[in-house]
Amino acid sequence: MTTPESMPISAPTAVLVIDTRGDVIGWTPGAEELLGYSAAEVLNRSGALLIMPERAAAWDAGYGGQETWSGFAEFRHRDGTRILGHVEGTRLVTPGEEPAWLVAVTPATAGASGRACSWVEPLIRRTPVAMAIWDHDLRCVWLNTAAERLRTVFPWYRLGRSLAEPLPGTHTEAMQETARQVLASGVPHLDRETRWTSPDRREDRTLSTSLFRLEGVDGRSLGVCTLTMDISHSRSRDRLALLRDASVRIGSTLDVRKTAQELADLAVPVLADYVTVDLAESVFPHAEPLQRLAATEMSIPVFRRAGVASIHDGSPESLWPLGQAVFVPPSSPFTEVLSSGRAHFEPVLNTSSGTWLDQDPDRAAVIHDTGMHTLIIVPLQARGDILGVAVFVRTDNPEPFTRDDLILAEELGVRAALSLDNARQYTRERTATLALQRNLLPSNLTGGDAVDLVSHYLPSDAHDGVGGDWFDAIPLRDGRVALVVGDVTGHGINAAATMGRLRTAVRTLAYLGLPPDELLVHLDDLVVRLAEEDAGPDGFPDAAGATCLYAVYDPATRCCTMAAAGHPPPATVTPSGAVTFHRPPSGTPIGLGLGSYRSLDLELAEGSLIALYTDGLIETREADIEAGIDRLGGVLARAAALPLDKICRTVIRGMVGDTGAEDDVALLVARTR
């Protein structure tokens, strides 16, 4: 907004009269002098001719039930330029006994004497401090050029836009509250520091804002003025913010690839324009050994690319995609960092002939094409092992790396290395536990002539490792079959090992022909004895609890007898599709030494389904077990008509979805013959 050239240095107050229809019915010489319209051009025409469209709401707000009102508005001068004015309205009655408004408009740039300071506003608009004026509705009524430049991260810097207007991904509730406090109390609020991100997430700014109340000569509140400084480029502030973010964003999962990518994403563009994270093969337990890849005297495979980030779309600086082997010359900064364990710092990247780049023409070409000019390579070291390297490069940013940048990169490397090592240890233990558990679970289930069987085991994605869920089917004498599912307390290798012992014990007791309730009593007693034998140094037995459901189906009588030890109820589905959850008198979990169990007898029609499962299928953080049981009933009803080999996967997909299970899931489904 600029002051119109036609506005005289002495700009008097413009006085006009508006009727209830919004038409101008009174016009003074002062109004003509301020706005440039003659009386013949505006009388009996709508006042909308004079006010900018984006401020029409504020103009209309004046026609309320008050006797007086005031505020800011932007007017349109006859030559098309804008004028910010302070508006005061007073209700009056015309000679024709018709109600109307007497409106006085004073230019916002006018001083106390009423003279318009035409030289002041251009200076205000050119100041590097972002200035804006907001009315009582927190709607922007004026702003300078510096505020317009911040619109990419603070889109409310737009005439007519209210702070209360919701915009996707942004929140101004705190700023609204502060502005209303300033309006109410008149006490300024200084140096309110906030961080804003552009909607496309490409730009971050840290702004320091001070708020002041604007008052008229009579002391009435007119609005709020904000003065904002962009303090985003404070180096110390950025470094502290980056380290603070690193503690939250790096290592959010126990996945080495995600952790490496989090480091790369965090450092771009705050520290570097291009970052790669390359890890040694020991960090990837299932990857092809690098030693098997072809090597030459000029190039050897040393790493695998685990993370890459760039300010340029598609990362054109990267010669290798994620997951691929990274080749380096034997005598290069990369191998030097590996052997020494110390960072490589090259403020001005030496690309002249006679350097290691002579042995790496592909990398030299990329450096030349993308303008790489400064380099840091940091070892990712934890517990004495070098897990890989992080490479930091600048291309578009002309500033070379400094020693402070090196210290920051090393600190990021230390934090990332600890997270990577935790992820590596977890991955190793999880892999070993999964292998143990898969070996302990039955590989070929058979229901004999009694039932057809299908099963599925789904390990959880939780951080605490694989659990001790198991299932089994045990053919018995006289054509009967025993179906069992259980869940050992805890996670990890110990839980998997305990699961194996319990599965063996159940099979042994089942071969004795014990009914379900007696079998659980003996199993409870056995687990207590094993815990006592494995007591720790303090003499107290280690807790080794488990839940279990044991059922025996006899095809001759179509009778199914079952007993439960603290386990979720099994489900049956009739050939017509009716789902029932049977709740045998549930005793205490196995291993407490309080075993007292009772059996439940069911008669099942030929072709019925029996579904046994662990609580990971039905229990989530958001819903309790009963809600999960209701959901499972609906999923089973829809899946029952499918071929048996598709039922398990359909049920698990319907219950868990694509997000992964919060706990291990074991599901055993039998169809009676």
XYZ file of C-alpha atoms in Angstrom:
673
model
C 0.000 0.000 0.000
C 1.337 3.441 -0.877
C 0.187 6.969 -0.216
C -1.429 8.313 -3.398
C 0.538 11.017 -5.132
C -2.650 13.072 -5.295
C -2.925 13.181 -1.507
C -1.773 16.558 -0.239
C 0.692 16.817 2.581
C -2.107 18.255 4.683
C -4.700 15.488 4.610
C -7.772 16.499 6.601
C -10.286 14.150 8.073
C -12.805 12.944 5.516
C -16.406 13.175 6.730
C -19.244 11.434 4.936
C -22.762 10.219 5.702
C -23.938 6.653 4.944
C -27.571 5.575 5.081
C -28.768 2.180 6.304
C -28.616 0.786 2.758
C -24.895 1.561 2.607
C -25.288 4.421 0.103
C -23.359 7.679 0.433
C -25.796 10.545 1.144
C -23.337 13.117 2.477
C -19.919 14.186 1.167
C -17.554 16.924 2.361
C -14.638 18.737 0.713
C -12.339 16.908 3.114
C -13.593 13.587 1.772
C -13.029 14.744 -1.786
C -9.517 15.924 -0.905
C -8.605 12.647 0.834
C -10.172 10.137 -1.559
C -10.179 12.065 -4.857
C -13.872 11.641 -5.699
C -16.166 14.584 -6.277
C -19.595 14.680 -4.644
C -21.287 14.017 -7.984
C -19.292 10.781 -8.386
C -20.241 9.209 -5.052
C -23.550 10.636 -3.825
C -26.359 8.083 -3.841
C -23.903 5.335 -4.778
C -22.801 2.370 -2.634
C -20.033 2.952 -0.140
C -18.436 -0.225 -1.488
C -16.989 2.047 -4.195
C -14.657 3.476 -1.581
C -13.504 0.479 0.465
C -11.202 -2.386 -0.588
C -13.166 -5.644 -1.070
C -11.109 -7.565 1.480
C -12.138 -5.043 4.169
C -15.848 -5.071 3.367
C -16.567 -7.313 6.368
C -15.089 -4.754 8.742
C -17.059 -1.938 7.071
C -20.302 -3.900 7.367
C -19.543 -4.582 11.021
C -20.161 -0.906 11.706
C -23.837 -1.224 10.950
C -24.637 -2.932 14.209
C -26.697 -1.760 17.102
C -24.000 0.458 18.662
C -24.280 4.210 18.851
C -20.607 4.595 17.972
C -17.973 2.324 16.485
C -14.379 2.565 15.298
C -11.717 0.507 13.587
C -9.316 0.348 10.657
C -10.195 -0.028 6.998
C -8.487 0.352 3.639
C -10.016 2.783 1.175
C -9.628 3.006 -2.578
C -8.429 6.384 -3.859
C -9.803 7.524 -7.180
C -6.397 6.870 -8.824
C -6.486 3.207 -7.650
C -4.017 3.414 -4.770
C -4.874 2.349 -1.231
C -5.245 4.437 1.888
C -5.279 2.961 5.384
C -7.677 4.893 7.534
C -8.948 4.944 11.063
C -12.747 5.000 10.862
C -15.133 6.342 13.503
C -18.896 6.077 13.055
C -21.652 7.843 14.995
C -25.361 7.116 14.653
C -27.470 10.141 13.620
C -30.932 10.932 12.288
C -31.281 12.828 8.981
C -33.743 15.726 8.497
C -36.075 13.159 6.920
C -36.126 11.216 10.193
C -34.169 8.415 8.559
C -31.331 6.750 10.541
C -27.808 7.075 9.109
C -24.152 7.055 10.081
C -21.789 9.986 10.289
C -18.413 8.499 9.331
C -15.035 10.187 9.909
C -11.966 8.778 8.180
C -8.478 9.831 9.320
C -5.408 8.591 7.408
C -3.428 6.171 9.581
C -0.251 8.040 8.634
C -1.525 11.320 10.029
C 0.170 12.698 13.131
C -1.481 14.233 16.122
C -1.702 17.532 14.304
C -3.644 15.931 11.462
C -0.846 16.437 8.892
C -0.127 13.321 6.852
C 3.565 12.385 7.169
C 3.997 11.353 3.533
C 7.704 10.626 4.063
C 7.103 8.297 7.029
C 5.167 5.464 5.382
C 7.756 4.698 2.660
C 10.382 4.385 5.390
C 8.121 2.094 7.428
C 7.445 -0.070 4.397
C 11.176 -0.429 3.686
C 12.218 -1.284 7.245
C 13.553 -4.853 7.703
C 11.227 -5.275 10.674
C 7.916 -6.844 9.637
C 5.084 -4.585 10.783
C 1.359 -5.285 10.666
C -1.808 -3.861 12.184
C -4.674 -6.115 13.283
C -8.181 -4.969 14.217
C -10.325 -6.203 17.093
C -11.248 -9.303 15.077
C -7.483 -9.986 14.679
C -7.872 -9.316 10.952
C -4.881 -7.837 9.131
C -5.682 -4.276 7.987
C -2.180 -3.040 7.093
C 1.295 -4.484 6.628
C 4.633 -3.416 5.239
C 6.903 -5.001 2.641
C 8.961 -6.956 5.211
C 5.772 -8.619 6.466
C 4.753 -9.540 2.920
C 8.098 -11.337 2.484
C 7.293 -13.571 5.464
C 3.982 -14.646 3.938
C 5.469 -17.982 2.795
C 5.787 -19.169 6.402
C 3.139 -16.922 7.989
C 0.281 -16.759 5.459
C -1.829 -14.544 7.740
C 0.239 -11.577 6.550
C -2.440 -10.777 3.988
C -4.955 -7.942 4.034
C -8.322 -9.106 5.279
C -7.084 -12.434 6.679
C -7.821 -13.136 10.333
C -5.488 -14.952 12.710
C -8.497 -17.061 13.633
C -8.806 -18.344 10.061
C -7.714 -22.011 10.129
C -5.091 -23.097 7.624
C -3.939 -26.714 7.099
C -0.997 -27.797 9.240
C -0.734 -24.532 11.171
C -1.914 -23.317 14.559
C -2.211 -19.741 15.822
C -4.204 -20.335 19.001
C -1.334 -19.200 21.253
C -0.743 -16.032 19.224
C -4.473 -15.253 19.197
C -4.575 -15.556 22.978
C -1.569 -13.242 23.338
C -3.079 -10.645 20.988
C -6.392 -10.649 22.863
C -4.559 -10.195 26.167
C -2.735 -7.177 24.736
C -6.029 -5.755 23.427
C -7.702 -6.193 26.801
C -4.914 -5.067 29.125
C -2.857 -2.687 27.010
C 0.316 -4.316 28.351
C 2.801 -4.969 25.512
C 4.111 -8.485 24.934
C 7.753 -8.440 23.896
C 9.958 -10.934 22.037
C 7.501 -13.767 21.608
C 9.641 -16.404 19.863
C 7.901 -18.893 17.557
C 8.931 -21.256 14.761
C 6.908 -21.462 11.547
C 7.139 -23.875 8.617
C 5.878 -23.258 5.090
C 3.003 -25.492 3.892
C 5.363 -27.319 1.492
C 7.719 -28.022 4.459
C 10.654 -26.560 2.521
C 11.160 -23.438 4.622
C 11.509 -22.935 8.366
C 11.687 -19.555 10.082
C 12.145 -18.558 13.695
C 10.370 -15.252 14.365
C 10.555 -12.936 17.362
C 7.344 -10.911 17.655
C 6.387 -8.006 19.916
C 2.758 -6.897 20.231
C 1.498 -3.407 21.181
C -2.016 -2.056 21.561
C -2.974 0.852 19.301
C -5.096 3.498 21.007
C -6.993 6.541 19.795
C -6.626 10.054 21.231
C -9.480 9.214 23.587
C -7.605 6.132 24.867
C -9.928 3.626 23.228
C -8.393 0.420 21.865
C -8.150 0.459 18.071
C -6.203 -2.724 17.377
C -2.859 -4.448 17.754
C 0.434 -3.663 16.052
C 2.955 -6.491 15.645
C 6.677 -5.989 15.101
C 8.424 -9.153 13.933
C 12.089 -9.922 13.363
C 13.343 -12.982 11.502
C 15.967 -14.562 13.762
C 16.214 -17.801 11.783
C 19.820 -17.238 10.810
C 21.215 -17.100 14.310
C 23.923 -19.786 14.067
C 24.000 -20.661 17.734
C 20.224 -20.852 17.828
C 20.137 -23.109 14.775
C 22.772 -25.420 16.228
C 20.944 -25.790 19.507
C 17.687 -26.388 17.671
C 19.335 -28.989 15.443
C 20.775 -30.883 18.413
C 17.416 -30.698 20.163
C 15.704 -32.113 17.088
C 18.370 -34.817 16.803
C 17.505 -36.196 20.227
C 13.893 -36.602 19.101
C 14.082 -37.443 15.402
C 17.133 -39.719 15.181
C 16.471 -43.242 16.415
C 12.684 -43.013 16.479
C 12.597 -46.690 15.441
C 14.848 -49.710 15.860
C 15.444 -49.924 12.123
C 18.984 -49.162 10.910
C 17.824 -47.873 7.531
C 15.247 -45.529 9.011
C 17.770 -44.258 11.559
C 20.317 -43.536 8.815
C 17.702 -41.706 6.756
C 16.617 -39.680 9.791
C 20.191 -38.388 10.192
C 20.379 -37.395 6.520
C 16.976 -35.684 6.566
C 17.785 -33.790 9.759
C 21.040 -32.267 8.473
C 19.587 -30.979 5.161
C 19.448 -28.013 4.650
C 20.330 -26.715 8.127
C 23.917 -27.963 8.039
C 24.572 -29.258 4.522
C 23.056 -29.267 1.045
C 23.710 -32.980 0.527
C 24.197 -35.769 3.086
C 24.750 -39.503 2.744
C 24.904 -42.172 5.426
C 26.817 -45.292 4.374
C 26.978 -48.289 6.719
C 29.233 -51.313 7.001
C 27.888 -54.724 6.042
C 27.888 -55.843 9.690
C 24.970 -53.501 10.316
C 22.837 -55.259 7.700
C 22.319 -58.849 8.892
C 20.550 -60.072 5.748
C 22.459 -58.220 3.026
C 24.790 -59.919 0.569
C 28.366 -59.824 1.928
C 30.374 -57.030 0.330
C 33.383 -59.319 0.014
C 31.567 -61.232 -2.705
C 31.253 -58.135 -4.893
C 33.789 -57.449 -7.613
C 36.623 -55.131 -6.563
C 39.522 -53.567 -8.472
C 42.734 -51.827 -7.547
C 40.930 -48.542 -8.117
C 37.616 -49.259 -6.403
C 36.479 -51.507 -3.550
C 33.009 -52.035 -1.998
C 33.153 -50.785 1.585
C 29.636 -49.623 2.519
C 25.988 -49.881 1.665
C 23.993 -46.689 1.182
C 21.462 -46.434 3.991
C 20.438 -42.771 3.910
C 20.567 -39.870 1.465
C 19.082 -36.364 1.448
C 19.591 -33.365 -0.807
C 18.178 -29.926 -1.395
C 17.737 -31.014 -5.025
C 14.884 -33.301 -6.064
C 16.008 -36.812 -6.842
C 19.432 -36.375 -5.155
C 21.432 -36.007 -8.415
C 24.648 -35.953 -6.358
C 24.266 -39.616 -5.356
C 26.016 -42.227 -7.511
C 24.345 -45.125 -5.673
C 20.698 -45.666 -4.714
C 19.627 -46.762 -1.258
C 20.628 -50.311 -0.400
C 23.348 -50.543 -3.048
C 27.037 -51.133 -2.365
C 29.191 -47.990 -2.278
C 32.625 -48.267 -3.909
C 35.551 -46.054 -2.851
C 39.236 -45.870 -3.855
C 41.587 -47.674 -1.441
C 43.365 -44.390 -0.703
C 40.532 -41.936 -0.081
C 39.147 -39.891 2.807
C 36.516 -42.589 3.343
C 39.021 -45.369 4.013
C 41.143 -42.949 6.040
C 38.182 -42.230 8.337
C 37.542 -45.961 8.695
C 41.129 -46.739 9.681
C 41.732 -43.749 11.963
C 38.277 -43.290 13.493
C 38.721 -39.509 13.096
C 36.646 -37.130 10.988
C 37.883 -35.768 7.648
C 37.524 -31.964 7.414
C 38.108 -30.230 4.086
C 36.749 -26.632 4.115
C 37.821 -26.166 0.486
C 37.470 -29.402 -1.446
C 40.659 -30.031 -3.415
C 39.664 -31.218 -6.883
C 42.985 -30.580 -8.576
C 44.952 -33.322 -10.307
C 47.158 -35.547 -8.195
C 44.528 -36.173 -5.469
C 42.524 -39.298 -4.654
C 39.872 -38.121 -7.110
C 42.149 -39.180 -9.966
C 41.273 -42.761 -8.959
C 37.536 -41.998 -8.873
C 36.524 -40.265 -12.126
C 32.780 -40.850 -11.623
C 32.793 -39.125 -8.245
C 35.023 -36.342 -9.621
C 32.520 -35.709 -12.431
C 29.601 -35.451 -9.990
C 31.597 -33.059 -7.782
C 32.282 -30.847 -10.805
C 28.718 -30.987 -12.180
C 26.958 -30.244 -8.888
C 29.405 -27.669 -7.516
C 30.509 -29.500 -4.379
C 33.100 -27.287 -2.715
C 33.356 -28.201 0.974
C 33.376 -31.607 2.693
C 33.053 -33.291 6.101
C 33.196 -37.077 6.629
C 32.294 -38.246 10.139
C 32.785 -41.808 11.467
C 29.709 -43.408 13.031
C 31.362 -45.100 15.994
C 29.774 -46.875 18.953
C 31.242 -49.245 21.556
C 34.551 -49.305 19.715
C 33.051 -50.347 16.375
C 32.858 -48.093 13.322
C 29.425 -48.726 11.873
C 29.852 -46.484 8.848
C 30.348 -42.856 7.818
C 28.177 -39.775 7.365
C 29.190 -37.421 4.546
C 28.223 -33.729 4.603
C 28.597 -31.560 1.474
C 27.623 -28.059 0.384
C 26.791 -27.153 -3.197
C 24.419 -24.177 -3.478
C 25.408 -22.730 -0.100
C 28.622 -20.804 -0.912
C 29.880 -20.780 2.686
C 32.633 -23.331 3.435
C 32.279 -25.542 6.464
C 33.813 -24.151 9.646
C 35.250 -25.826 12.729
C 31.924 -25.191 14.436
C 30.200 -27.061 11.611
C 32.639 -29.946 12.105
C 31.861 -30.112 15.834
C 28.130 -30.100 15.076
C 28.502 -32.856 12.448
C 30.528 -34.973 14.886
C 27.884 -34.527 17.588
C 25.172 -35.612 15.183
C 27.338 -38.593 14.216
C 27.734 -39.652 17.848
C 23.995 -39.544 18.479
C 23.204 -41.369 15.267
C 25.840 -44.033 15.949
C 24.347 -44.859 19.353
C 20.892 -45.214 17.802
C 22.305 -47.340 14.973
C 24.098 -49.604 17.442
C 20.909 -50.063 19.461
C 19.058 -50.887 16.261
C 21.794 -53.311 15.213
C 21.746 -55.115 18.562
C 17.961 -55.284 18.504
C 17.953 -56.606 14.928
C 20.451 -59.318 15.833
C 18.495 -60.433 18.885
C 15.210 -60.278 17.014
C 16.638 -62.347 14.151
C 17.972 -64.950 16.571
C 14.702 -65.056 18.509
C 12.636 -65.410 15.358
C 14.864 -68.244 14.159
C 14.568 -69.992 17.524
C 10.833 -69.532 17.669
C 10.234 -70.703 14.101
C 12.292 -73.823 14.836
C 10.312 -74.488 18.003
C 6.916 -74.045 16.352
C 5.476 -77.036 14.450
C 6.351 -76.992 10.762
C 3.818 -79.601 9.600
C 0.524 -79.544 11.463
C -1.850 -82.447 10.995
C -5.335 -82.955 12.296
C -5.451 -86.618 11.263
C -8.900 -87.752 10.177
C -10.592 -85.395 12.646
C -10.016 -81.870 11.311
C -8.353 -79.893 8.535
C -5.909 -77.313 9.893
C -4.371 -74.000 8.947
C -2.214 -71.724 11.130
C -0.371 -68.422 11.018
C 2.208 -66.753 13.247
C 2.805 -62.978 12.958
C 5.659 -61.417 14.992
C 4.980 -57.942 16.314
C 6.646 -54.737 15.149
C 7.056 -53.584 18.747
C 10.464 -52.618 20.115
C 10.520 -55.181 22.888
C 11.130 -58.130 20.588
C 9.448 -61.368 19.616
C 7.199 -62.961 22.179
C 6.425 -66.515 23.249
C 3.171 -67.236 21.406
C 2.716 -70.805 20.172
C 0.178 -73.208 18.737
C 0.106 -76.956 18.166
C -2.067 -79.841 16.953
C -1.498 -83.258 18.528
C -3.093 -86.413 17.063
C -4.356 -88.671 19.887
C -5.600 -92.240 20.193
C -9.007 -93.209 18.819
C -8.857 -90.595 16.049
C -9.108 -87.629 18.376
C -6.977 -84.467 17.996
C -5.770 -81.954 20.608
C -5.607 -78.272 19.653
C -3.547 -75.920 21.816
C -2.571 -72.261 21.738
C -0.595 -70.366 24.377
C 1.202 -67.146 25.162
C 4.282 -66.912 27.420
C 4.715 -63.752 29.452
C 7.475 -61.443 28.191
C 9.454 -61.099 24.982
C 12.822 -62.060 23.577
C 14.922 -65.198 23.543
C 13.954 -66.241 27.073
C 10.252 -66.111 26.202
C 10.867 -68.135 23.022
C 12.864 -70.730 24.945
C 10.160 -71.001 27.623
C 7.591 -71.421 24.870
C 9.543 -74.400 23.512
C 9.633 -76.057 26.923
C 5.896 -75.556 27.445
C 5.035 -76.907 24.001
C 7.073 -80.037 24.730
C 5.422 -80.428 28.135
C 1.924 -80.096 26.655
C 2.687 -82.746 24.038
C 4.000 -85.115 26.713
C 0.928 -84.627 28.908
C -1.398 -84.927 25.898
C 0.027 -88.343 24.992
C -0.991 -89.529 28.485
C -4.604 -89.015 27.443
C -5.378 -86.488 30.200
C -8.595 -84.463 29.843
C -8.097 -80.709 29.272
C -8.735 -79.567 32.854
C -6.343 -82.141 34.362
C -3.707 -81.424 31.743
C -3.667 -77.735 32.693
C -3.331 -78.619 36.385
C -0.274 -80.769 35.660
C 1.157 -78.121 33.334
C 0.800 -75.451 36.028
C 2.544 -77.666 38.570
C 5.326 -78.494 36.106
C 6.032 -74.830 35.313
C 6.252 -74.008 39.022
C 8.752 -76.845 39.557
C 10.854 -75.731 36.593
C 10.921 -72.169 37.928
C 12.100 -73.417 41.322
C 14.869 -75.453 39.721
C 15.991 -72.409 37.732
C 15.896 -70.087 40.749
C 18.321 -67.185 40.652
C 21.216 -66.476 43.053
C 18.818 -64.949 45.572
C 16.903 -68.221 45.820
C 13.703 -66.795 44.376
C 12.268 -68.557 41.315
C 12.021 -66.578 38.101
C 8.483 -65.879 37.012
C 7.569 -67.878 33.898
C 3.847 -67.338 33.475
C 1.747 -68.184 30.439
C -1.840 -68.360 29.300
C -3.083 -71.481 27.521
C -6.159 -72.931 25.876
C -6.322 -76.718 25.387
C -9.112 -78.415 23.426
C -9.736 -82.018 22.359
C -12.041 -82.828 19.445
C -13.527 -86.302 18.942
C -14.920 -86.767 15.398
C -16.841 -89.878 16.447
C -19.061 -87.936 18.845
C -18.482 -84.454 17.297
C -17.725 -83.358 20.873
C -15.117 -80.703 21.633
C -13.874 -80.467 25.229
C -11.818 -77.434 26.214
C -10.286 -75.739 29.249
C -8.592 -72.334 29.574
C -5.881 -70.901 31.806
C -6.351 -67.138 31.620
C -6.638 -67.254 27.821
C -9.043 -65.420 25.452
C -12.156 -67.459 24.532
C -12.096 -69.603 21.378
C -14.588 -69.037 18.570
C -16.650 -71.507 16.585
C -18.404 -70.824 13.292
C -21.278 -73.041 12.197
C -21.670 -74.077 8.537
C -24.409 -71.432 8.280
C -21.950 -68.711 9.386
C -23.073 -68.111 12.982
C -20.119 -67.095 15.195
C -20.000 -67.974 18.913
C -17.283 -67.257 21.480
C -17.213 -69.976 24.111
C -16.049 -69.066 27.568
C -14.965 -72.103 29.582
C -14.506 -71.383 33.292
C -11.180 -69.610 33.059
C -8.621 -70.511 35.675
C -5.479 -68.637 36.606
C -2.564 -68.393 34.158
C -0.017 -71.199 34.081
C 2.927 -70.879 36.484
C 1.203 -69.380 39.539
C 0.772 -72.702 41.335
C -2.929 -72.033 41.883
C -4.183 -74.261 39.079
C -7.855 -75.176 39.380
C -9.510 -75.617 36.007
C -12.833 -76.897 34.650
C -13.697 -78.121 31.186
C -16.478 -77.105 28.802
C -18.084 -79.603 26.371
C -19.439 -78.518 22.970
C -21.140 -80.465 20.207
C -20.070 -79.210 16.764
C -21.749 -79.800 13.435
C -19.741 -81.302 10.606
C -17.901 -78.534 8.729
C -17.724 -76.174 11.713
C -14.725 -73.926 12.270
C -12.777 -73.760 15.537
C -10.550 -70.667 15.925
C -7.903 -70.482 18.676
C -5.774 -67.335 18.950
C -3.591 -65.233 21.253
C -4.477 -61.801 22.614
C -2.284 -59.975 20.095
C -5.056 -60.531 17.534
C -7.772 -58.736 19.504
C -6.070 -56.320 21.921
C -4.780 -52.831 21.010
C -3.823 -49.712 22.941
C -7.001 -47.984 21.784
C -9.515 -50.759 22.550
C -9.946 -53.449 25.182
C -10.202 -57.187 24.605
C -14.006 -57.277 24.528
C -14.108 -54.729 21.699
C -11.510 -56.806 19.874
C -13.595 -59.960 20.325
C -16.587 -58.204 18.761
C -14.464 -57.152 15.771
C -13.061 -60.671 15.417
C -16.586 -62.106 15.315
C -17.445 -59.930 12.323
C -14.211 -60.770 10.507
C -14.675 -64.516 11.092
C -18.249 -64.398 9.811
C -17.057 -62.840 6.544
C -14.074 -65.179 6.148
C -15.724 -68.494 7.098
C -16.893 -69.247 3.559
C -13.381 -68.920 2.108
C -11.142 -71.903 1.404
C -9.376 -72.958 4.576
C -5.914 -71.946 3.354
C -7.063 -68.313 2.959
C -8.921 -67.916 6.232
C -5.936 -67.192 8.524
C -4.427 -64.445 6.353
C -7.835 -62.899 5.747
C -8.602 -62.795 9.467
C -5.226 -61.347 10.427
C -5.412 -58.741 7.662
C -8.905 -57.775 8.797
C -7.839 -57.437 12.440
C -4.318 -56.005 12.172
C -4.367 -54.247 8.796
C -1.199 -52.963 7.171
C 0.164 -51.176 10.245
C 1.587 -54.279 11.931
C 0.631 -55.979 15.165
C 1.332 -54.406 18.555
C 1.930 -57.878 20.014
C 2.709 -61.284 18.538
C -0.237 -63.087 16.962
C -0.765 -66.858 16.812
C -3.882 -68.132 15.046
C -4.953 -71.771 14.651
C -8.102 -72.596 12.651
C -9.567 -76.108 12.329
C -12.516 -77.284 10.208
C -14.224 -80.403 11.483
C -14.655 -83.285 9.051
